[in-house]
mmCIF file of C-alpha atoms in Angstrom:
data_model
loop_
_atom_site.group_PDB
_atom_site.id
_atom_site.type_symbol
_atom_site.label_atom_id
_atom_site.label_comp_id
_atom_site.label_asym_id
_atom_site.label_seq_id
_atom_site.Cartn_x
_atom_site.Cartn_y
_atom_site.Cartn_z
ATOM 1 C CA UNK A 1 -32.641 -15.443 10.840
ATOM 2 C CA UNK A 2 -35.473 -13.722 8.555
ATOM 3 C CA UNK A 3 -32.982 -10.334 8.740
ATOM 4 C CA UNK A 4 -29.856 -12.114 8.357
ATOM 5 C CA UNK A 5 -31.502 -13.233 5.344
ATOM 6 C CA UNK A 6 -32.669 -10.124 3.733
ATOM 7 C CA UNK A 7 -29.611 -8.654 4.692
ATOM 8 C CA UNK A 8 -28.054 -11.249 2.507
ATOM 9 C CA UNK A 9 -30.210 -10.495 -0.349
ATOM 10 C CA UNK A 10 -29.702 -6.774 0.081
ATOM 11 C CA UNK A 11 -26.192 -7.405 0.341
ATOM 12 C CA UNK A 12 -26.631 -9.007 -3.737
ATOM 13 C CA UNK A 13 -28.076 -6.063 -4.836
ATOM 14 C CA UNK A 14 -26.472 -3.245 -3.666
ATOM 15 C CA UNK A 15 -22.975 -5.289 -5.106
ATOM 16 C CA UNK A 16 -24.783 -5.922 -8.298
ATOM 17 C CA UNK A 17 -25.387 -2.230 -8.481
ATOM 18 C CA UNK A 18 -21.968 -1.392 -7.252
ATOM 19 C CA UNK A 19 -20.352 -3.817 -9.214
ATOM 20 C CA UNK A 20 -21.965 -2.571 -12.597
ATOM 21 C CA UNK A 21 -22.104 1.064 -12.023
ATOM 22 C CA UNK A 22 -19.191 1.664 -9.581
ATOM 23 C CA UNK A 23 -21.557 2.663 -6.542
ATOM 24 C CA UNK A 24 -24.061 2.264 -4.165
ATOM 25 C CA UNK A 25 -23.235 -0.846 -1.608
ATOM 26 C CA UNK A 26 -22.501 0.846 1.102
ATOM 27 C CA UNK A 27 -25.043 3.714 0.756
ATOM 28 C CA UNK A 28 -27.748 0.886 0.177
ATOM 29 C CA UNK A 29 -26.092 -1.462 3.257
ATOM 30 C CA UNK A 30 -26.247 1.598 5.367
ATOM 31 C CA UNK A 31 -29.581 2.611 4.796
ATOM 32 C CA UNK A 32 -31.207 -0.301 6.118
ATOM 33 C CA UNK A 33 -28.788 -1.038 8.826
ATOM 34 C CA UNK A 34 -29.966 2.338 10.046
ATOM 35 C CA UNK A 35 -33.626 2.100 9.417
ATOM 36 C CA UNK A 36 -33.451 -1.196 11.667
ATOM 37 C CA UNK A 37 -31.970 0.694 14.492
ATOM 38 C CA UNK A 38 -28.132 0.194 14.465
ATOM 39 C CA UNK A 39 -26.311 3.260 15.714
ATOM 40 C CA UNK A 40 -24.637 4.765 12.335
ATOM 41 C CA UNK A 41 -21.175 3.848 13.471
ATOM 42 C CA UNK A 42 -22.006 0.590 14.331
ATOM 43 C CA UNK A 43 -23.983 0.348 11.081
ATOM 44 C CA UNK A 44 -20.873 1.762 9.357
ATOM 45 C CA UNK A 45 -18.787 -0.877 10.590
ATOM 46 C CA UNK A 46 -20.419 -3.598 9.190
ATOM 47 C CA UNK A 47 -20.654 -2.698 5.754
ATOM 48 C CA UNK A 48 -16.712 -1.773 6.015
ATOM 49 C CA UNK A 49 -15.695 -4.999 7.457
ATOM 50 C CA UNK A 50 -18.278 -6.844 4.791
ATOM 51 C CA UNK A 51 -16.694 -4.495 2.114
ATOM 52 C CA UNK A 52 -13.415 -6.281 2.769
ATOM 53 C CA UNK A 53 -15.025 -9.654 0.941
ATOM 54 C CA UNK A 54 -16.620 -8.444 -1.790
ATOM 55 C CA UNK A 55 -14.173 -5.866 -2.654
ATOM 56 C CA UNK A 56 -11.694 -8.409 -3.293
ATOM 57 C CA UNK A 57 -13.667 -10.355 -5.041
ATOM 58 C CA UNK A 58 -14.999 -7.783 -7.010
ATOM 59 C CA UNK A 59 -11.366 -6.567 -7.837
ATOM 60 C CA UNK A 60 -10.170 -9.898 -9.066
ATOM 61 C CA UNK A 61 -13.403 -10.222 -10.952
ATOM 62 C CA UNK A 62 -12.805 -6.867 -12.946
ATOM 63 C CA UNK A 63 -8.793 -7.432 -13.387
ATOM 64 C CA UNK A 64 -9.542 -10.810 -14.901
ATOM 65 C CA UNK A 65 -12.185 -9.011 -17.257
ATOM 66 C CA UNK A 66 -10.014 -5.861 -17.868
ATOM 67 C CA UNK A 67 -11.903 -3.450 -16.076
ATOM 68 C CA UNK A 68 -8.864 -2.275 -13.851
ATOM 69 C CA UNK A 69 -6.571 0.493 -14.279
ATOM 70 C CA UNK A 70 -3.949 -0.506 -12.003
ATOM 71 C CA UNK A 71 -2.217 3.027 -12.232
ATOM 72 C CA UNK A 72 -5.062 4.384 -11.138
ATOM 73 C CA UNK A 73 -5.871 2.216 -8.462
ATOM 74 C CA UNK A 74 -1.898 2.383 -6.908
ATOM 75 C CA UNK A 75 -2.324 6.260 -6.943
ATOM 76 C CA UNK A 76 -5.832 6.113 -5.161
ATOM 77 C CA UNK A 77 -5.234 3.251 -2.401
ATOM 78 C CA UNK A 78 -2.901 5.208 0.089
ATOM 79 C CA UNK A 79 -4.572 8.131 0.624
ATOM 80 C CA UNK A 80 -8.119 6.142 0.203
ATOM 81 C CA UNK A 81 -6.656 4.176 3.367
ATOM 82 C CA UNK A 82 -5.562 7.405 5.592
ATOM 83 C CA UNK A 83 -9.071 8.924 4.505
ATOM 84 C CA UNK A 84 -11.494 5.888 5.641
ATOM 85 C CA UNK A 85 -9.085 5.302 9.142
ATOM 86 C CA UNK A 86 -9.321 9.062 9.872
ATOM 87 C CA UNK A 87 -12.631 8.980 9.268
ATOM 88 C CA UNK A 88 -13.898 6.010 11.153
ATOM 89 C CA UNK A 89 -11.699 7.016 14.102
ATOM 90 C CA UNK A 90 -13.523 10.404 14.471
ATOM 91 C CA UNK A 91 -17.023 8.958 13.439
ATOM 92 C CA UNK A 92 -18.565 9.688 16.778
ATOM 93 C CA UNK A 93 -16.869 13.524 17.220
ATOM 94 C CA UNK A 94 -18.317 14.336 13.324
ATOM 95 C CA UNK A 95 -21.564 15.537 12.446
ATOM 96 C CA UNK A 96 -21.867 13.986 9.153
ATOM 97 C CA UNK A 97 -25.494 15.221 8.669
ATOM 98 C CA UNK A 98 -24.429 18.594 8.481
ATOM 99 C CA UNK A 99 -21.971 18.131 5.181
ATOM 100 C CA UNK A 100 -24.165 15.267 3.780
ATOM 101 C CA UNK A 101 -26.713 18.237 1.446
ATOM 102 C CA UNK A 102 -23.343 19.815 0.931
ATOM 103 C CA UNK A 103 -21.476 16.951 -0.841
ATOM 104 C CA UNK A 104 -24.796 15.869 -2.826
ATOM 105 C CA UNK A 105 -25.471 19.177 -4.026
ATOM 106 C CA UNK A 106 -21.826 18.712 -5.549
ATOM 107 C CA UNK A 107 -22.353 14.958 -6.515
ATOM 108 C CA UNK A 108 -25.667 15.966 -8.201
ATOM 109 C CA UNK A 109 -23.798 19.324 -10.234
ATOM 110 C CA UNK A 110 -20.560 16.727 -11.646
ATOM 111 C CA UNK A 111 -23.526 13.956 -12.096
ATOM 112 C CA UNK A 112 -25.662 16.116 -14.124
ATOM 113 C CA UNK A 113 -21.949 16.757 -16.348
ATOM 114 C CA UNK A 114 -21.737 12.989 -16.692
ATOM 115 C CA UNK A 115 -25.446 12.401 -18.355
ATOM 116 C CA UNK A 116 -24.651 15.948 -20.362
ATOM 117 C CA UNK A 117 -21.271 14.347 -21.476
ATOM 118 C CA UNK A 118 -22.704 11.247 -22.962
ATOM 119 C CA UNK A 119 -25.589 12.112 -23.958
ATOM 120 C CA UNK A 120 -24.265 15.227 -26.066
ATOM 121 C CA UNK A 121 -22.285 12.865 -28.367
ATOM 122 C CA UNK A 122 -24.758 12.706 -31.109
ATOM 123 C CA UNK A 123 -24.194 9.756 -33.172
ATOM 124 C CA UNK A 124 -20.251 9.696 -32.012
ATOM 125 C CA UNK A 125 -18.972 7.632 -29.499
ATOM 126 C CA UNK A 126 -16.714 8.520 -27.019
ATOM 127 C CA UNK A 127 -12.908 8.746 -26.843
ATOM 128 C CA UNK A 128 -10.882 8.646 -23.648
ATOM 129 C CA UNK A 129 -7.457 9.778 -24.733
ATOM 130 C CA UNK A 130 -5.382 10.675 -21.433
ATOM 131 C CA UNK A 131 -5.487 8.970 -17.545
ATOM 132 C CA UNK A 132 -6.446 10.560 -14.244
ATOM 133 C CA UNK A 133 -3.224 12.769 -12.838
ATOM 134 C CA UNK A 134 -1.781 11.901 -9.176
ATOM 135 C CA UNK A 135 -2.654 15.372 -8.321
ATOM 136 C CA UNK A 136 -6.589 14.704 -8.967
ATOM 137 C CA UNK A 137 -6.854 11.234 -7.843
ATOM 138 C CA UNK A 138 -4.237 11.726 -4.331
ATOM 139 C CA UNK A 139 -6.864 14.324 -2.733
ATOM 140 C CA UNK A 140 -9.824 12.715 -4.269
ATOM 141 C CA UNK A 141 -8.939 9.530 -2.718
ATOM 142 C CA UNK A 142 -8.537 11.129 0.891
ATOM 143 C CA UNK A 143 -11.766 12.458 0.439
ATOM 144 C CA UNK A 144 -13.430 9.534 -0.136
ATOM 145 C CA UNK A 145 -12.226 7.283 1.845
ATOM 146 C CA UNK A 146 -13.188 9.822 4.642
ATOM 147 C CA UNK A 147 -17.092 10.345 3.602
ATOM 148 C CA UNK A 148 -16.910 6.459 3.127
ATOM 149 C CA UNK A 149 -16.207 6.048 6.583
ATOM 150 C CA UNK A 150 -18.169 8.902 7.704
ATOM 151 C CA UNK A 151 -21.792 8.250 5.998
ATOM 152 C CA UNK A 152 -21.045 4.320 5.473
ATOM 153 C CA UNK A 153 -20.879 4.579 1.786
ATOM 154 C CA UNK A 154 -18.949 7.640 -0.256
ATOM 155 C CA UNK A 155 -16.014 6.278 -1.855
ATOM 156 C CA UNK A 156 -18.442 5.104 -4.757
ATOM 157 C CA UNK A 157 -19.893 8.005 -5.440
ATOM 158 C CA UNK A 158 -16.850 10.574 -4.786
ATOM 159 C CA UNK A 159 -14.735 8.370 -6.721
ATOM 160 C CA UNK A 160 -16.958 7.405 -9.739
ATOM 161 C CA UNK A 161 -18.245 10.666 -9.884
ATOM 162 C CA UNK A 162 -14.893 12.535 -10.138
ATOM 163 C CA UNK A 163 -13.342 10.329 -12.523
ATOM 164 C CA UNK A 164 -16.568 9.798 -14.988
ATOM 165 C CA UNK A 165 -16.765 13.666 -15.258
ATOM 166 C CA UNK A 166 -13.331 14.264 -15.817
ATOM 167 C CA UNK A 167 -13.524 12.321 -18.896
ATOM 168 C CA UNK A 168 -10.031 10.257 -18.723
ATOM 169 C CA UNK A 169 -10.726 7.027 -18.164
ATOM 170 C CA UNK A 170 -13.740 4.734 -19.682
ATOM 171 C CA UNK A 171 -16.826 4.012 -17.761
ATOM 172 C CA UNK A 172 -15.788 0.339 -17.329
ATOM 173 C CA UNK A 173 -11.892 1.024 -16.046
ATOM 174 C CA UNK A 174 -13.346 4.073 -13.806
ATOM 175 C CA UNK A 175 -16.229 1.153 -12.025
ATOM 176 C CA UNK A 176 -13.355 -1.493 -11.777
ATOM 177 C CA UNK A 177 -10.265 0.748 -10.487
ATOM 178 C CA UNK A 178 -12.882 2.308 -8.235
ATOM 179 C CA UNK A 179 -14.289 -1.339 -6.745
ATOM 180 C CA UNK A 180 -10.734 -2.403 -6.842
ATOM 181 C CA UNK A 181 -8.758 0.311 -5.197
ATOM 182 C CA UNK A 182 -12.511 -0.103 -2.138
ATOM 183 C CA UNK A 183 -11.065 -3.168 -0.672
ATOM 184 C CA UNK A 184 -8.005 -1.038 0.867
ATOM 185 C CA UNK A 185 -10.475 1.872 1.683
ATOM 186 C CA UNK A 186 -12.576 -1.327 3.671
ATOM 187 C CA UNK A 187 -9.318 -2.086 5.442
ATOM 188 C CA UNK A 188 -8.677 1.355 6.452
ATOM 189 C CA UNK A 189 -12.335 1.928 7.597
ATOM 190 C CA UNK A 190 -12.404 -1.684 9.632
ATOM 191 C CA UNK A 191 -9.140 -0.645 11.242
ATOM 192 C CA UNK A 192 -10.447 2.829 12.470
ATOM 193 C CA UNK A 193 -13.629 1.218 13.691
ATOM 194 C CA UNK A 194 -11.939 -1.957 15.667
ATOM 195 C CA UNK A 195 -10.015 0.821 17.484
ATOM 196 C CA UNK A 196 -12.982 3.434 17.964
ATOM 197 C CA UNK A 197 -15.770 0.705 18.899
ATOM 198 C CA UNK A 198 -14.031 -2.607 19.939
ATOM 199 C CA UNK A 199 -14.867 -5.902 18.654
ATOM 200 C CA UNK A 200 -17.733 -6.078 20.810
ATOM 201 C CA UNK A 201 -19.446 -2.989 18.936
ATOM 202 C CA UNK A 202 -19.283 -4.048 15.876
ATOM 203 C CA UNK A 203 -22.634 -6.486 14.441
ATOM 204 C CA UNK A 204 -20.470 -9.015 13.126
ATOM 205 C CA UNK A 205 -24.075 -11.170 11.847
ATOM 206 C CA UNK A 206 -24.934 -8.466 9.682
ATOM 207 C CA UNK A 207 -21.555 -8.040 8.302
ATOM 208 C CA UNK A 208 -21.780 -11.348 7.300
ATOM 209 C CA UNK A 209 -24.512 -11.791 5.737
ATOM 210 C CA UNK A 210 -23.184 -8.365 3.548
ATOM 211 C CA UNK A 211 -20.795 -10.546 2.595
ATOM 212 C CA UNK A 212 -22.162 -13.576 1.504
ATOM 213 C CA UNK A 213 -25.052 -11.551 -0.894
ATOM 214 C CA UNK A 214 -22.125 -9.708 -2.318
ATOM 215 C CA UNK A 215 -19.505 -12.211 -3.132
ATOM 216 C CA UNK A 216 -22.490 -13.944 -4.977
ATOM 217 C CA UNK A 217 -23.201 -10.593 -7.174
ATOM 218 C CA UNK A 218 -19.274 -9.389 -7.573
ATOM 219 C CA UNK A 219 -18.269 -11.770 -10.813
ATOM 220 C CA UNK A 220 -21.927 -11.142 -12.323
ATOM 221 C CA UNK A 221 -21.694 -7.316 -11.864
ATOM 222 C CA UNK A 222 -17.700 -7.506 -13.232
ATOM 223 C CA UNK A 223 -18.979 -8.953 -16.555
ATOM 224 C CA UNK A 224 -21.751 -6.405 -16.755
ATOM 225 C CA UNK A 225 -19.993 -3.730 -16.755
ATOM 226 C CA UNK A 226 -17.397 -5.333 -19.622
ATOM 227 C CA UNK A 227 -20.231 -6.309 -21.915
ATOM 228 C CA UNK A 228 -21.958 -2.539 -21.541
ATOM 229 C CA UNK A 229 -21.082 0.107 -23.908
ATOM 230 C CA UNK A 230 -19.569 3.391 -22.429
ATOM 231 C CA UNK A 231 -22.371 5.826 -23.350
ATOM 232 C CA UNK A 232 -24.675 3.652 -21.673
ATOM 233 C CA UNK A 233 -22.728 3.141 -18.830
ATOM 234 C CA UNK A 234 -21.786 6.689 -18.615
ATOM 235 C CA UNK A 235 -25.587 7.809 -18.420
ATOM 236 C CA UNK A 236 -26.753 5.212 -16.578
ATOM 237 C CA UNK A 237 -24.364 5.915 -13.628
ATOM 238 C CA UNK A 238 -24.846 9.315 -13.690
ATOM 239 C CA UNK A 239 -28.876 9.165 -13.552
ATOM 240 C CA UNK A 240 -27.820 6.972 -10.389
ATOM 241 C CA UNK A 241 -25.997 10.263 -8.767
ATOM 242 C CA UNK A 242 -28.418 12.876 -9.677
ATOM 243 C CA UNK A 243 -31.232 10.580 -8.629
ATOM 244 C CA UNK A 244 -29.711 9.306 -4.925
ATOM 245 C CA UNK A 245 -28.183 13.282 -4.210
ATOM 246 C CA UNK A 246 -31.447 15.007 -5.776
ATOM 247 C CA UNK A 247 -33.332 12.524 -2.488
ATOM 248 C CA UNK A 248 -30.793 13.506 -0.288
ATOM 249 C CA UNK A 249 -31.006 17.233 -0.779
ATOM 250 C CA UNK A 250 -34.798 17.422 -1.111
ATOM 251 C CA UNK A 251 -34.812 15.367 2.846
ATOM 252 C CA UNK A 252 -31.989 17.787 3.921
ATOM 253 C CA UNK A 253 -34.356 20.612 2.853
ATOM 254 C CA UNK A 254 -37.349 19.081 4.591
ATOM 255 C CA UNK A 255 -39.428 18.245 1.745
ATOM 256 C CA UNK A 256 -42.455 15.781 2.653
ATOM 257 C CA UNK A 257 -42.685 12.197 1.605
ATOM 258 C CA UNK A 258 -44.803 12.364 -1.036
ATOM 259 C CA UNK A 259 -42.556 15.626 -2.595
ATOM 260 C CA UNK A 260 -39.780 13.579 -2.147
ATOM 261 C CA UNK A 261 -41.361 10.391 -3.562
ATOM 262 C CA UNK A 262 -42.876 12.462 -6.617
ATOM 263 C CA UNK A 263 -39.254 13.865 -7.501
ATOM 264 C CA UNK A 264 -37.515 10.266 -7.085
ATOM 265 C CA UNK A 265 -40.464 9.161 -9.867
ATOM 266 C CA UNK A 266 -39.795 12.610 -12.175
ATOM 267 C CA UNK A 267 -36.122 11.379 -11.829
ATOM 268 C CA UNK A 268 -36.117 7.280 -12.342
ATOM 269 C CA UNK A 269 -38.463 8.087 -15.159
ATOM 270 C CA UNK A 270 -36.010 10.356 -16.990
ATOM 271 C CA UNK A 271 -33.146 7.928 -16.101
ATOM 272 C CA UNK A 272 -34.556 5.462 -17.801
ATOM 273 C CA UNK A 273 -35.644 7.306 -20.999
ATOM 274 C CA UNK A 274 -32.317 8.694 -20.989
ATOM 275 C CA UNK A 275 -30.566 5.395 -20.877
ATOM 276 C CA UNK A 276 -32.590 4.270 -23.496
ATOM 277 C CA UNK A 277 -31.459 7.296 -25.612
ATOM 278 C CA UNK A 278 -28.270 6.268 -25.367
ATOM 279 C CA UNK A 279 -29.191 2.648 -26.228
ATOM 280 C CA UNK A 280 -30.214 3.798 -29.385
ATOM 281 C CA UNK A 281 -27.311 5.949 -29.847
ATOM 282 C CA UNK A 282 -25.072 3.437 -29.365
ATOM 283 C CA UNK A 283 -26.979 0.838 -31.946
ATOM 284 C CA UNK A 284 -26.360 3.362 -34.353
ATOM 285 C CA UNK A 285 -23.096 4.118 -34.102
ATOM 286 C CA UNK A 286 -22.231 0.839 -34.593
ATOM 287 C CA UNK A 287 -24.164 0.040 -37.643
ATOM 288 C CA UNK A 288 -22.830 3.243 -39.233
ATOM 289 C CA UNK A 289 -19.369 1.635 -38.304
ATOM 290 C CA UNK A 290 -20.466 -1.742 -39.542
ATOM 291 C CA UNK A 291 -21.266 0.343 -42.591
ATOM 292 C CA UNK A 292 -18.142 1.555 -43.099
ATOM 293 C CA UNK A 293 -16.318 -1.490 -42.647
ATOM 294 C CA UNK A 294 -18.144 -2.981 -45.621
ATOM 295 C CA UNK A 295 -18.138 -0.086 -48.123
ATOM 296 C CA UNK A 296 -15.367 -1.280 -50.895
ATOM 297 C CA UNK A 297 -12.553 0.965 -51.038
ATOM 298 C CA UNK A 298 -12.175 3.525 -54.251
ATOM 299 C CA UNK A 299 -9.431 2.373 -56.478
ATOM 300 C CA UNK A 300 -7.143 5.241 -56.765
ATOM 301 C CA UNK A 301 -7.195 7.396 -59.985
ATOM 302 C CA UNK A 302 -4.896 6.186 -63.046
#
């Protein structure tokens, strides 16, 4: 009962994260599944089957809000699906560990591009002008739902990645297409795995408590990410990426704990200087436009 019960707090968390910055339940789900001994497609399972709940309700919560760019979302669902199936299906014949410093090192190179993005904006604030093409989002989508299923989170941080750095949609639509457009990536994955494992392989108390943390989180995390300005956004969730992939990589390359401890401090404490940065930014960007707005206009020359 104790685990069922930090599972359930966990399971607030990582959707609170999610929720807010478009990633990070089922990486964080995953992780402890593992490091309490479930086998990694079993683990993988349960955090796709508990993805099915809070996904919708983190969906709804951002299309009521706004935060969903339904184009988007129609464009990435059907190959998202075919991705997490085929991946969950061959789970057991892939060696995920291999490709896992592979796709961080490229996570980490488009994440550093997000922070540079924002943060390069001086006292301007962004512009999004144009949307994400079907020929970006159709392969990006099959990718993701494929590491999703593979590493038990993916689709997060493929997905939000791609379309923060491409610069076409804002922070907020990007998190709530991407959370949106997860619950058919869940189905996908939980279909693959129900035909790979069987019912009887899948941890179906874990999966619910998952579930019941994350419904709790998904409305809170919806409204964040509405109320938070894009610069902030947009540097906050890319100090997520390079922080999670720079761990990653450093592991991959056999680093110690305490190297890999010291870099995860180097990193969280430049996040958060860097998010206050933008903070700041963004307050005065704002006043210079309340400014503006309250400047009388020049009557024109006689």
């Amino acid at each position: 009962m104790r685990k069922l019960i930090v599972l359930g707090v966990v399971g607030l968390l990582a959707q609170l994260i999610d929720g807010s910055l478009g990633m990070a339940y089922g990486v964080t789900s995953s992780t402890l599944l593992l490091a309490a001994g479930i086998a990694p497609a079993a683990a993988s399972a349960a955090v796709h089957f508990s993805e099915i709940g809070t996904s919708l309700v983190s969906g709804f919560s951002h299309h009521k809000l706004g935060n969903v760019d339904w184009r988007t979302v129609s464009i990435l669902a059907v190959p998202g699906f075919v991705g997490a199936f085929a991946g969950a299906t061959f789970l057991s014949n892939l060696d995920g560990d291999s490709a896992k410093p592979w796709v961080a090192g490229i996570l980490l190179g488009l994440g550093i591009y997000v922070i540079w993005r924002f943060l390069v904006l001086g006292g301007r604030r962004p512009t999004f002008k144009s949307r994400p093409s079907a020929r970006m989002l159709a392969p990006m989508g099959l990718v993701g739902g494929a590491l999703d299923a593979v590493g038990g989170g993916g689709w997060g941080p493929v997905g939000t990645t791609t379309l923060l750095s491409s610069g076409r949609l804002e922070p907020r639509k990007v998190v709530g297409s991407i959370d949106t457009s997860e619950f058919v990536v869940a189905v996908g994955g939980s279909l693959g795995f129900i035909l790979a494992l069987g019912s009887q392989g899948i941890e179906w108390a874990y999966a619910g408590a998952l579930l019941a943390g994350g419904v709790v989180a998904a409305p809170i995390a919806a409204w964040l990410v509405k109320k938070l300005a894009a610069r902030v956004l947009g540097v906050a969730a890319g100090g997520l990426i390079v922080l999670t992939n720079s761990k990653t990589i450093a592991e991959s390359l056999g680093a110690s704990g305490m190297t890999v401890a010291v870099i995860a401090a180097v990193l969280f404490v430049a996040w958060v200087t860097g998010i206050a940065w933008a903070v700041q930014q963004e307050r005065r960007a704002r006043a210079l436009e309340a400014a503006r707005a309250d400047e009388p206009e020049l009557a024109p020359a006689v």
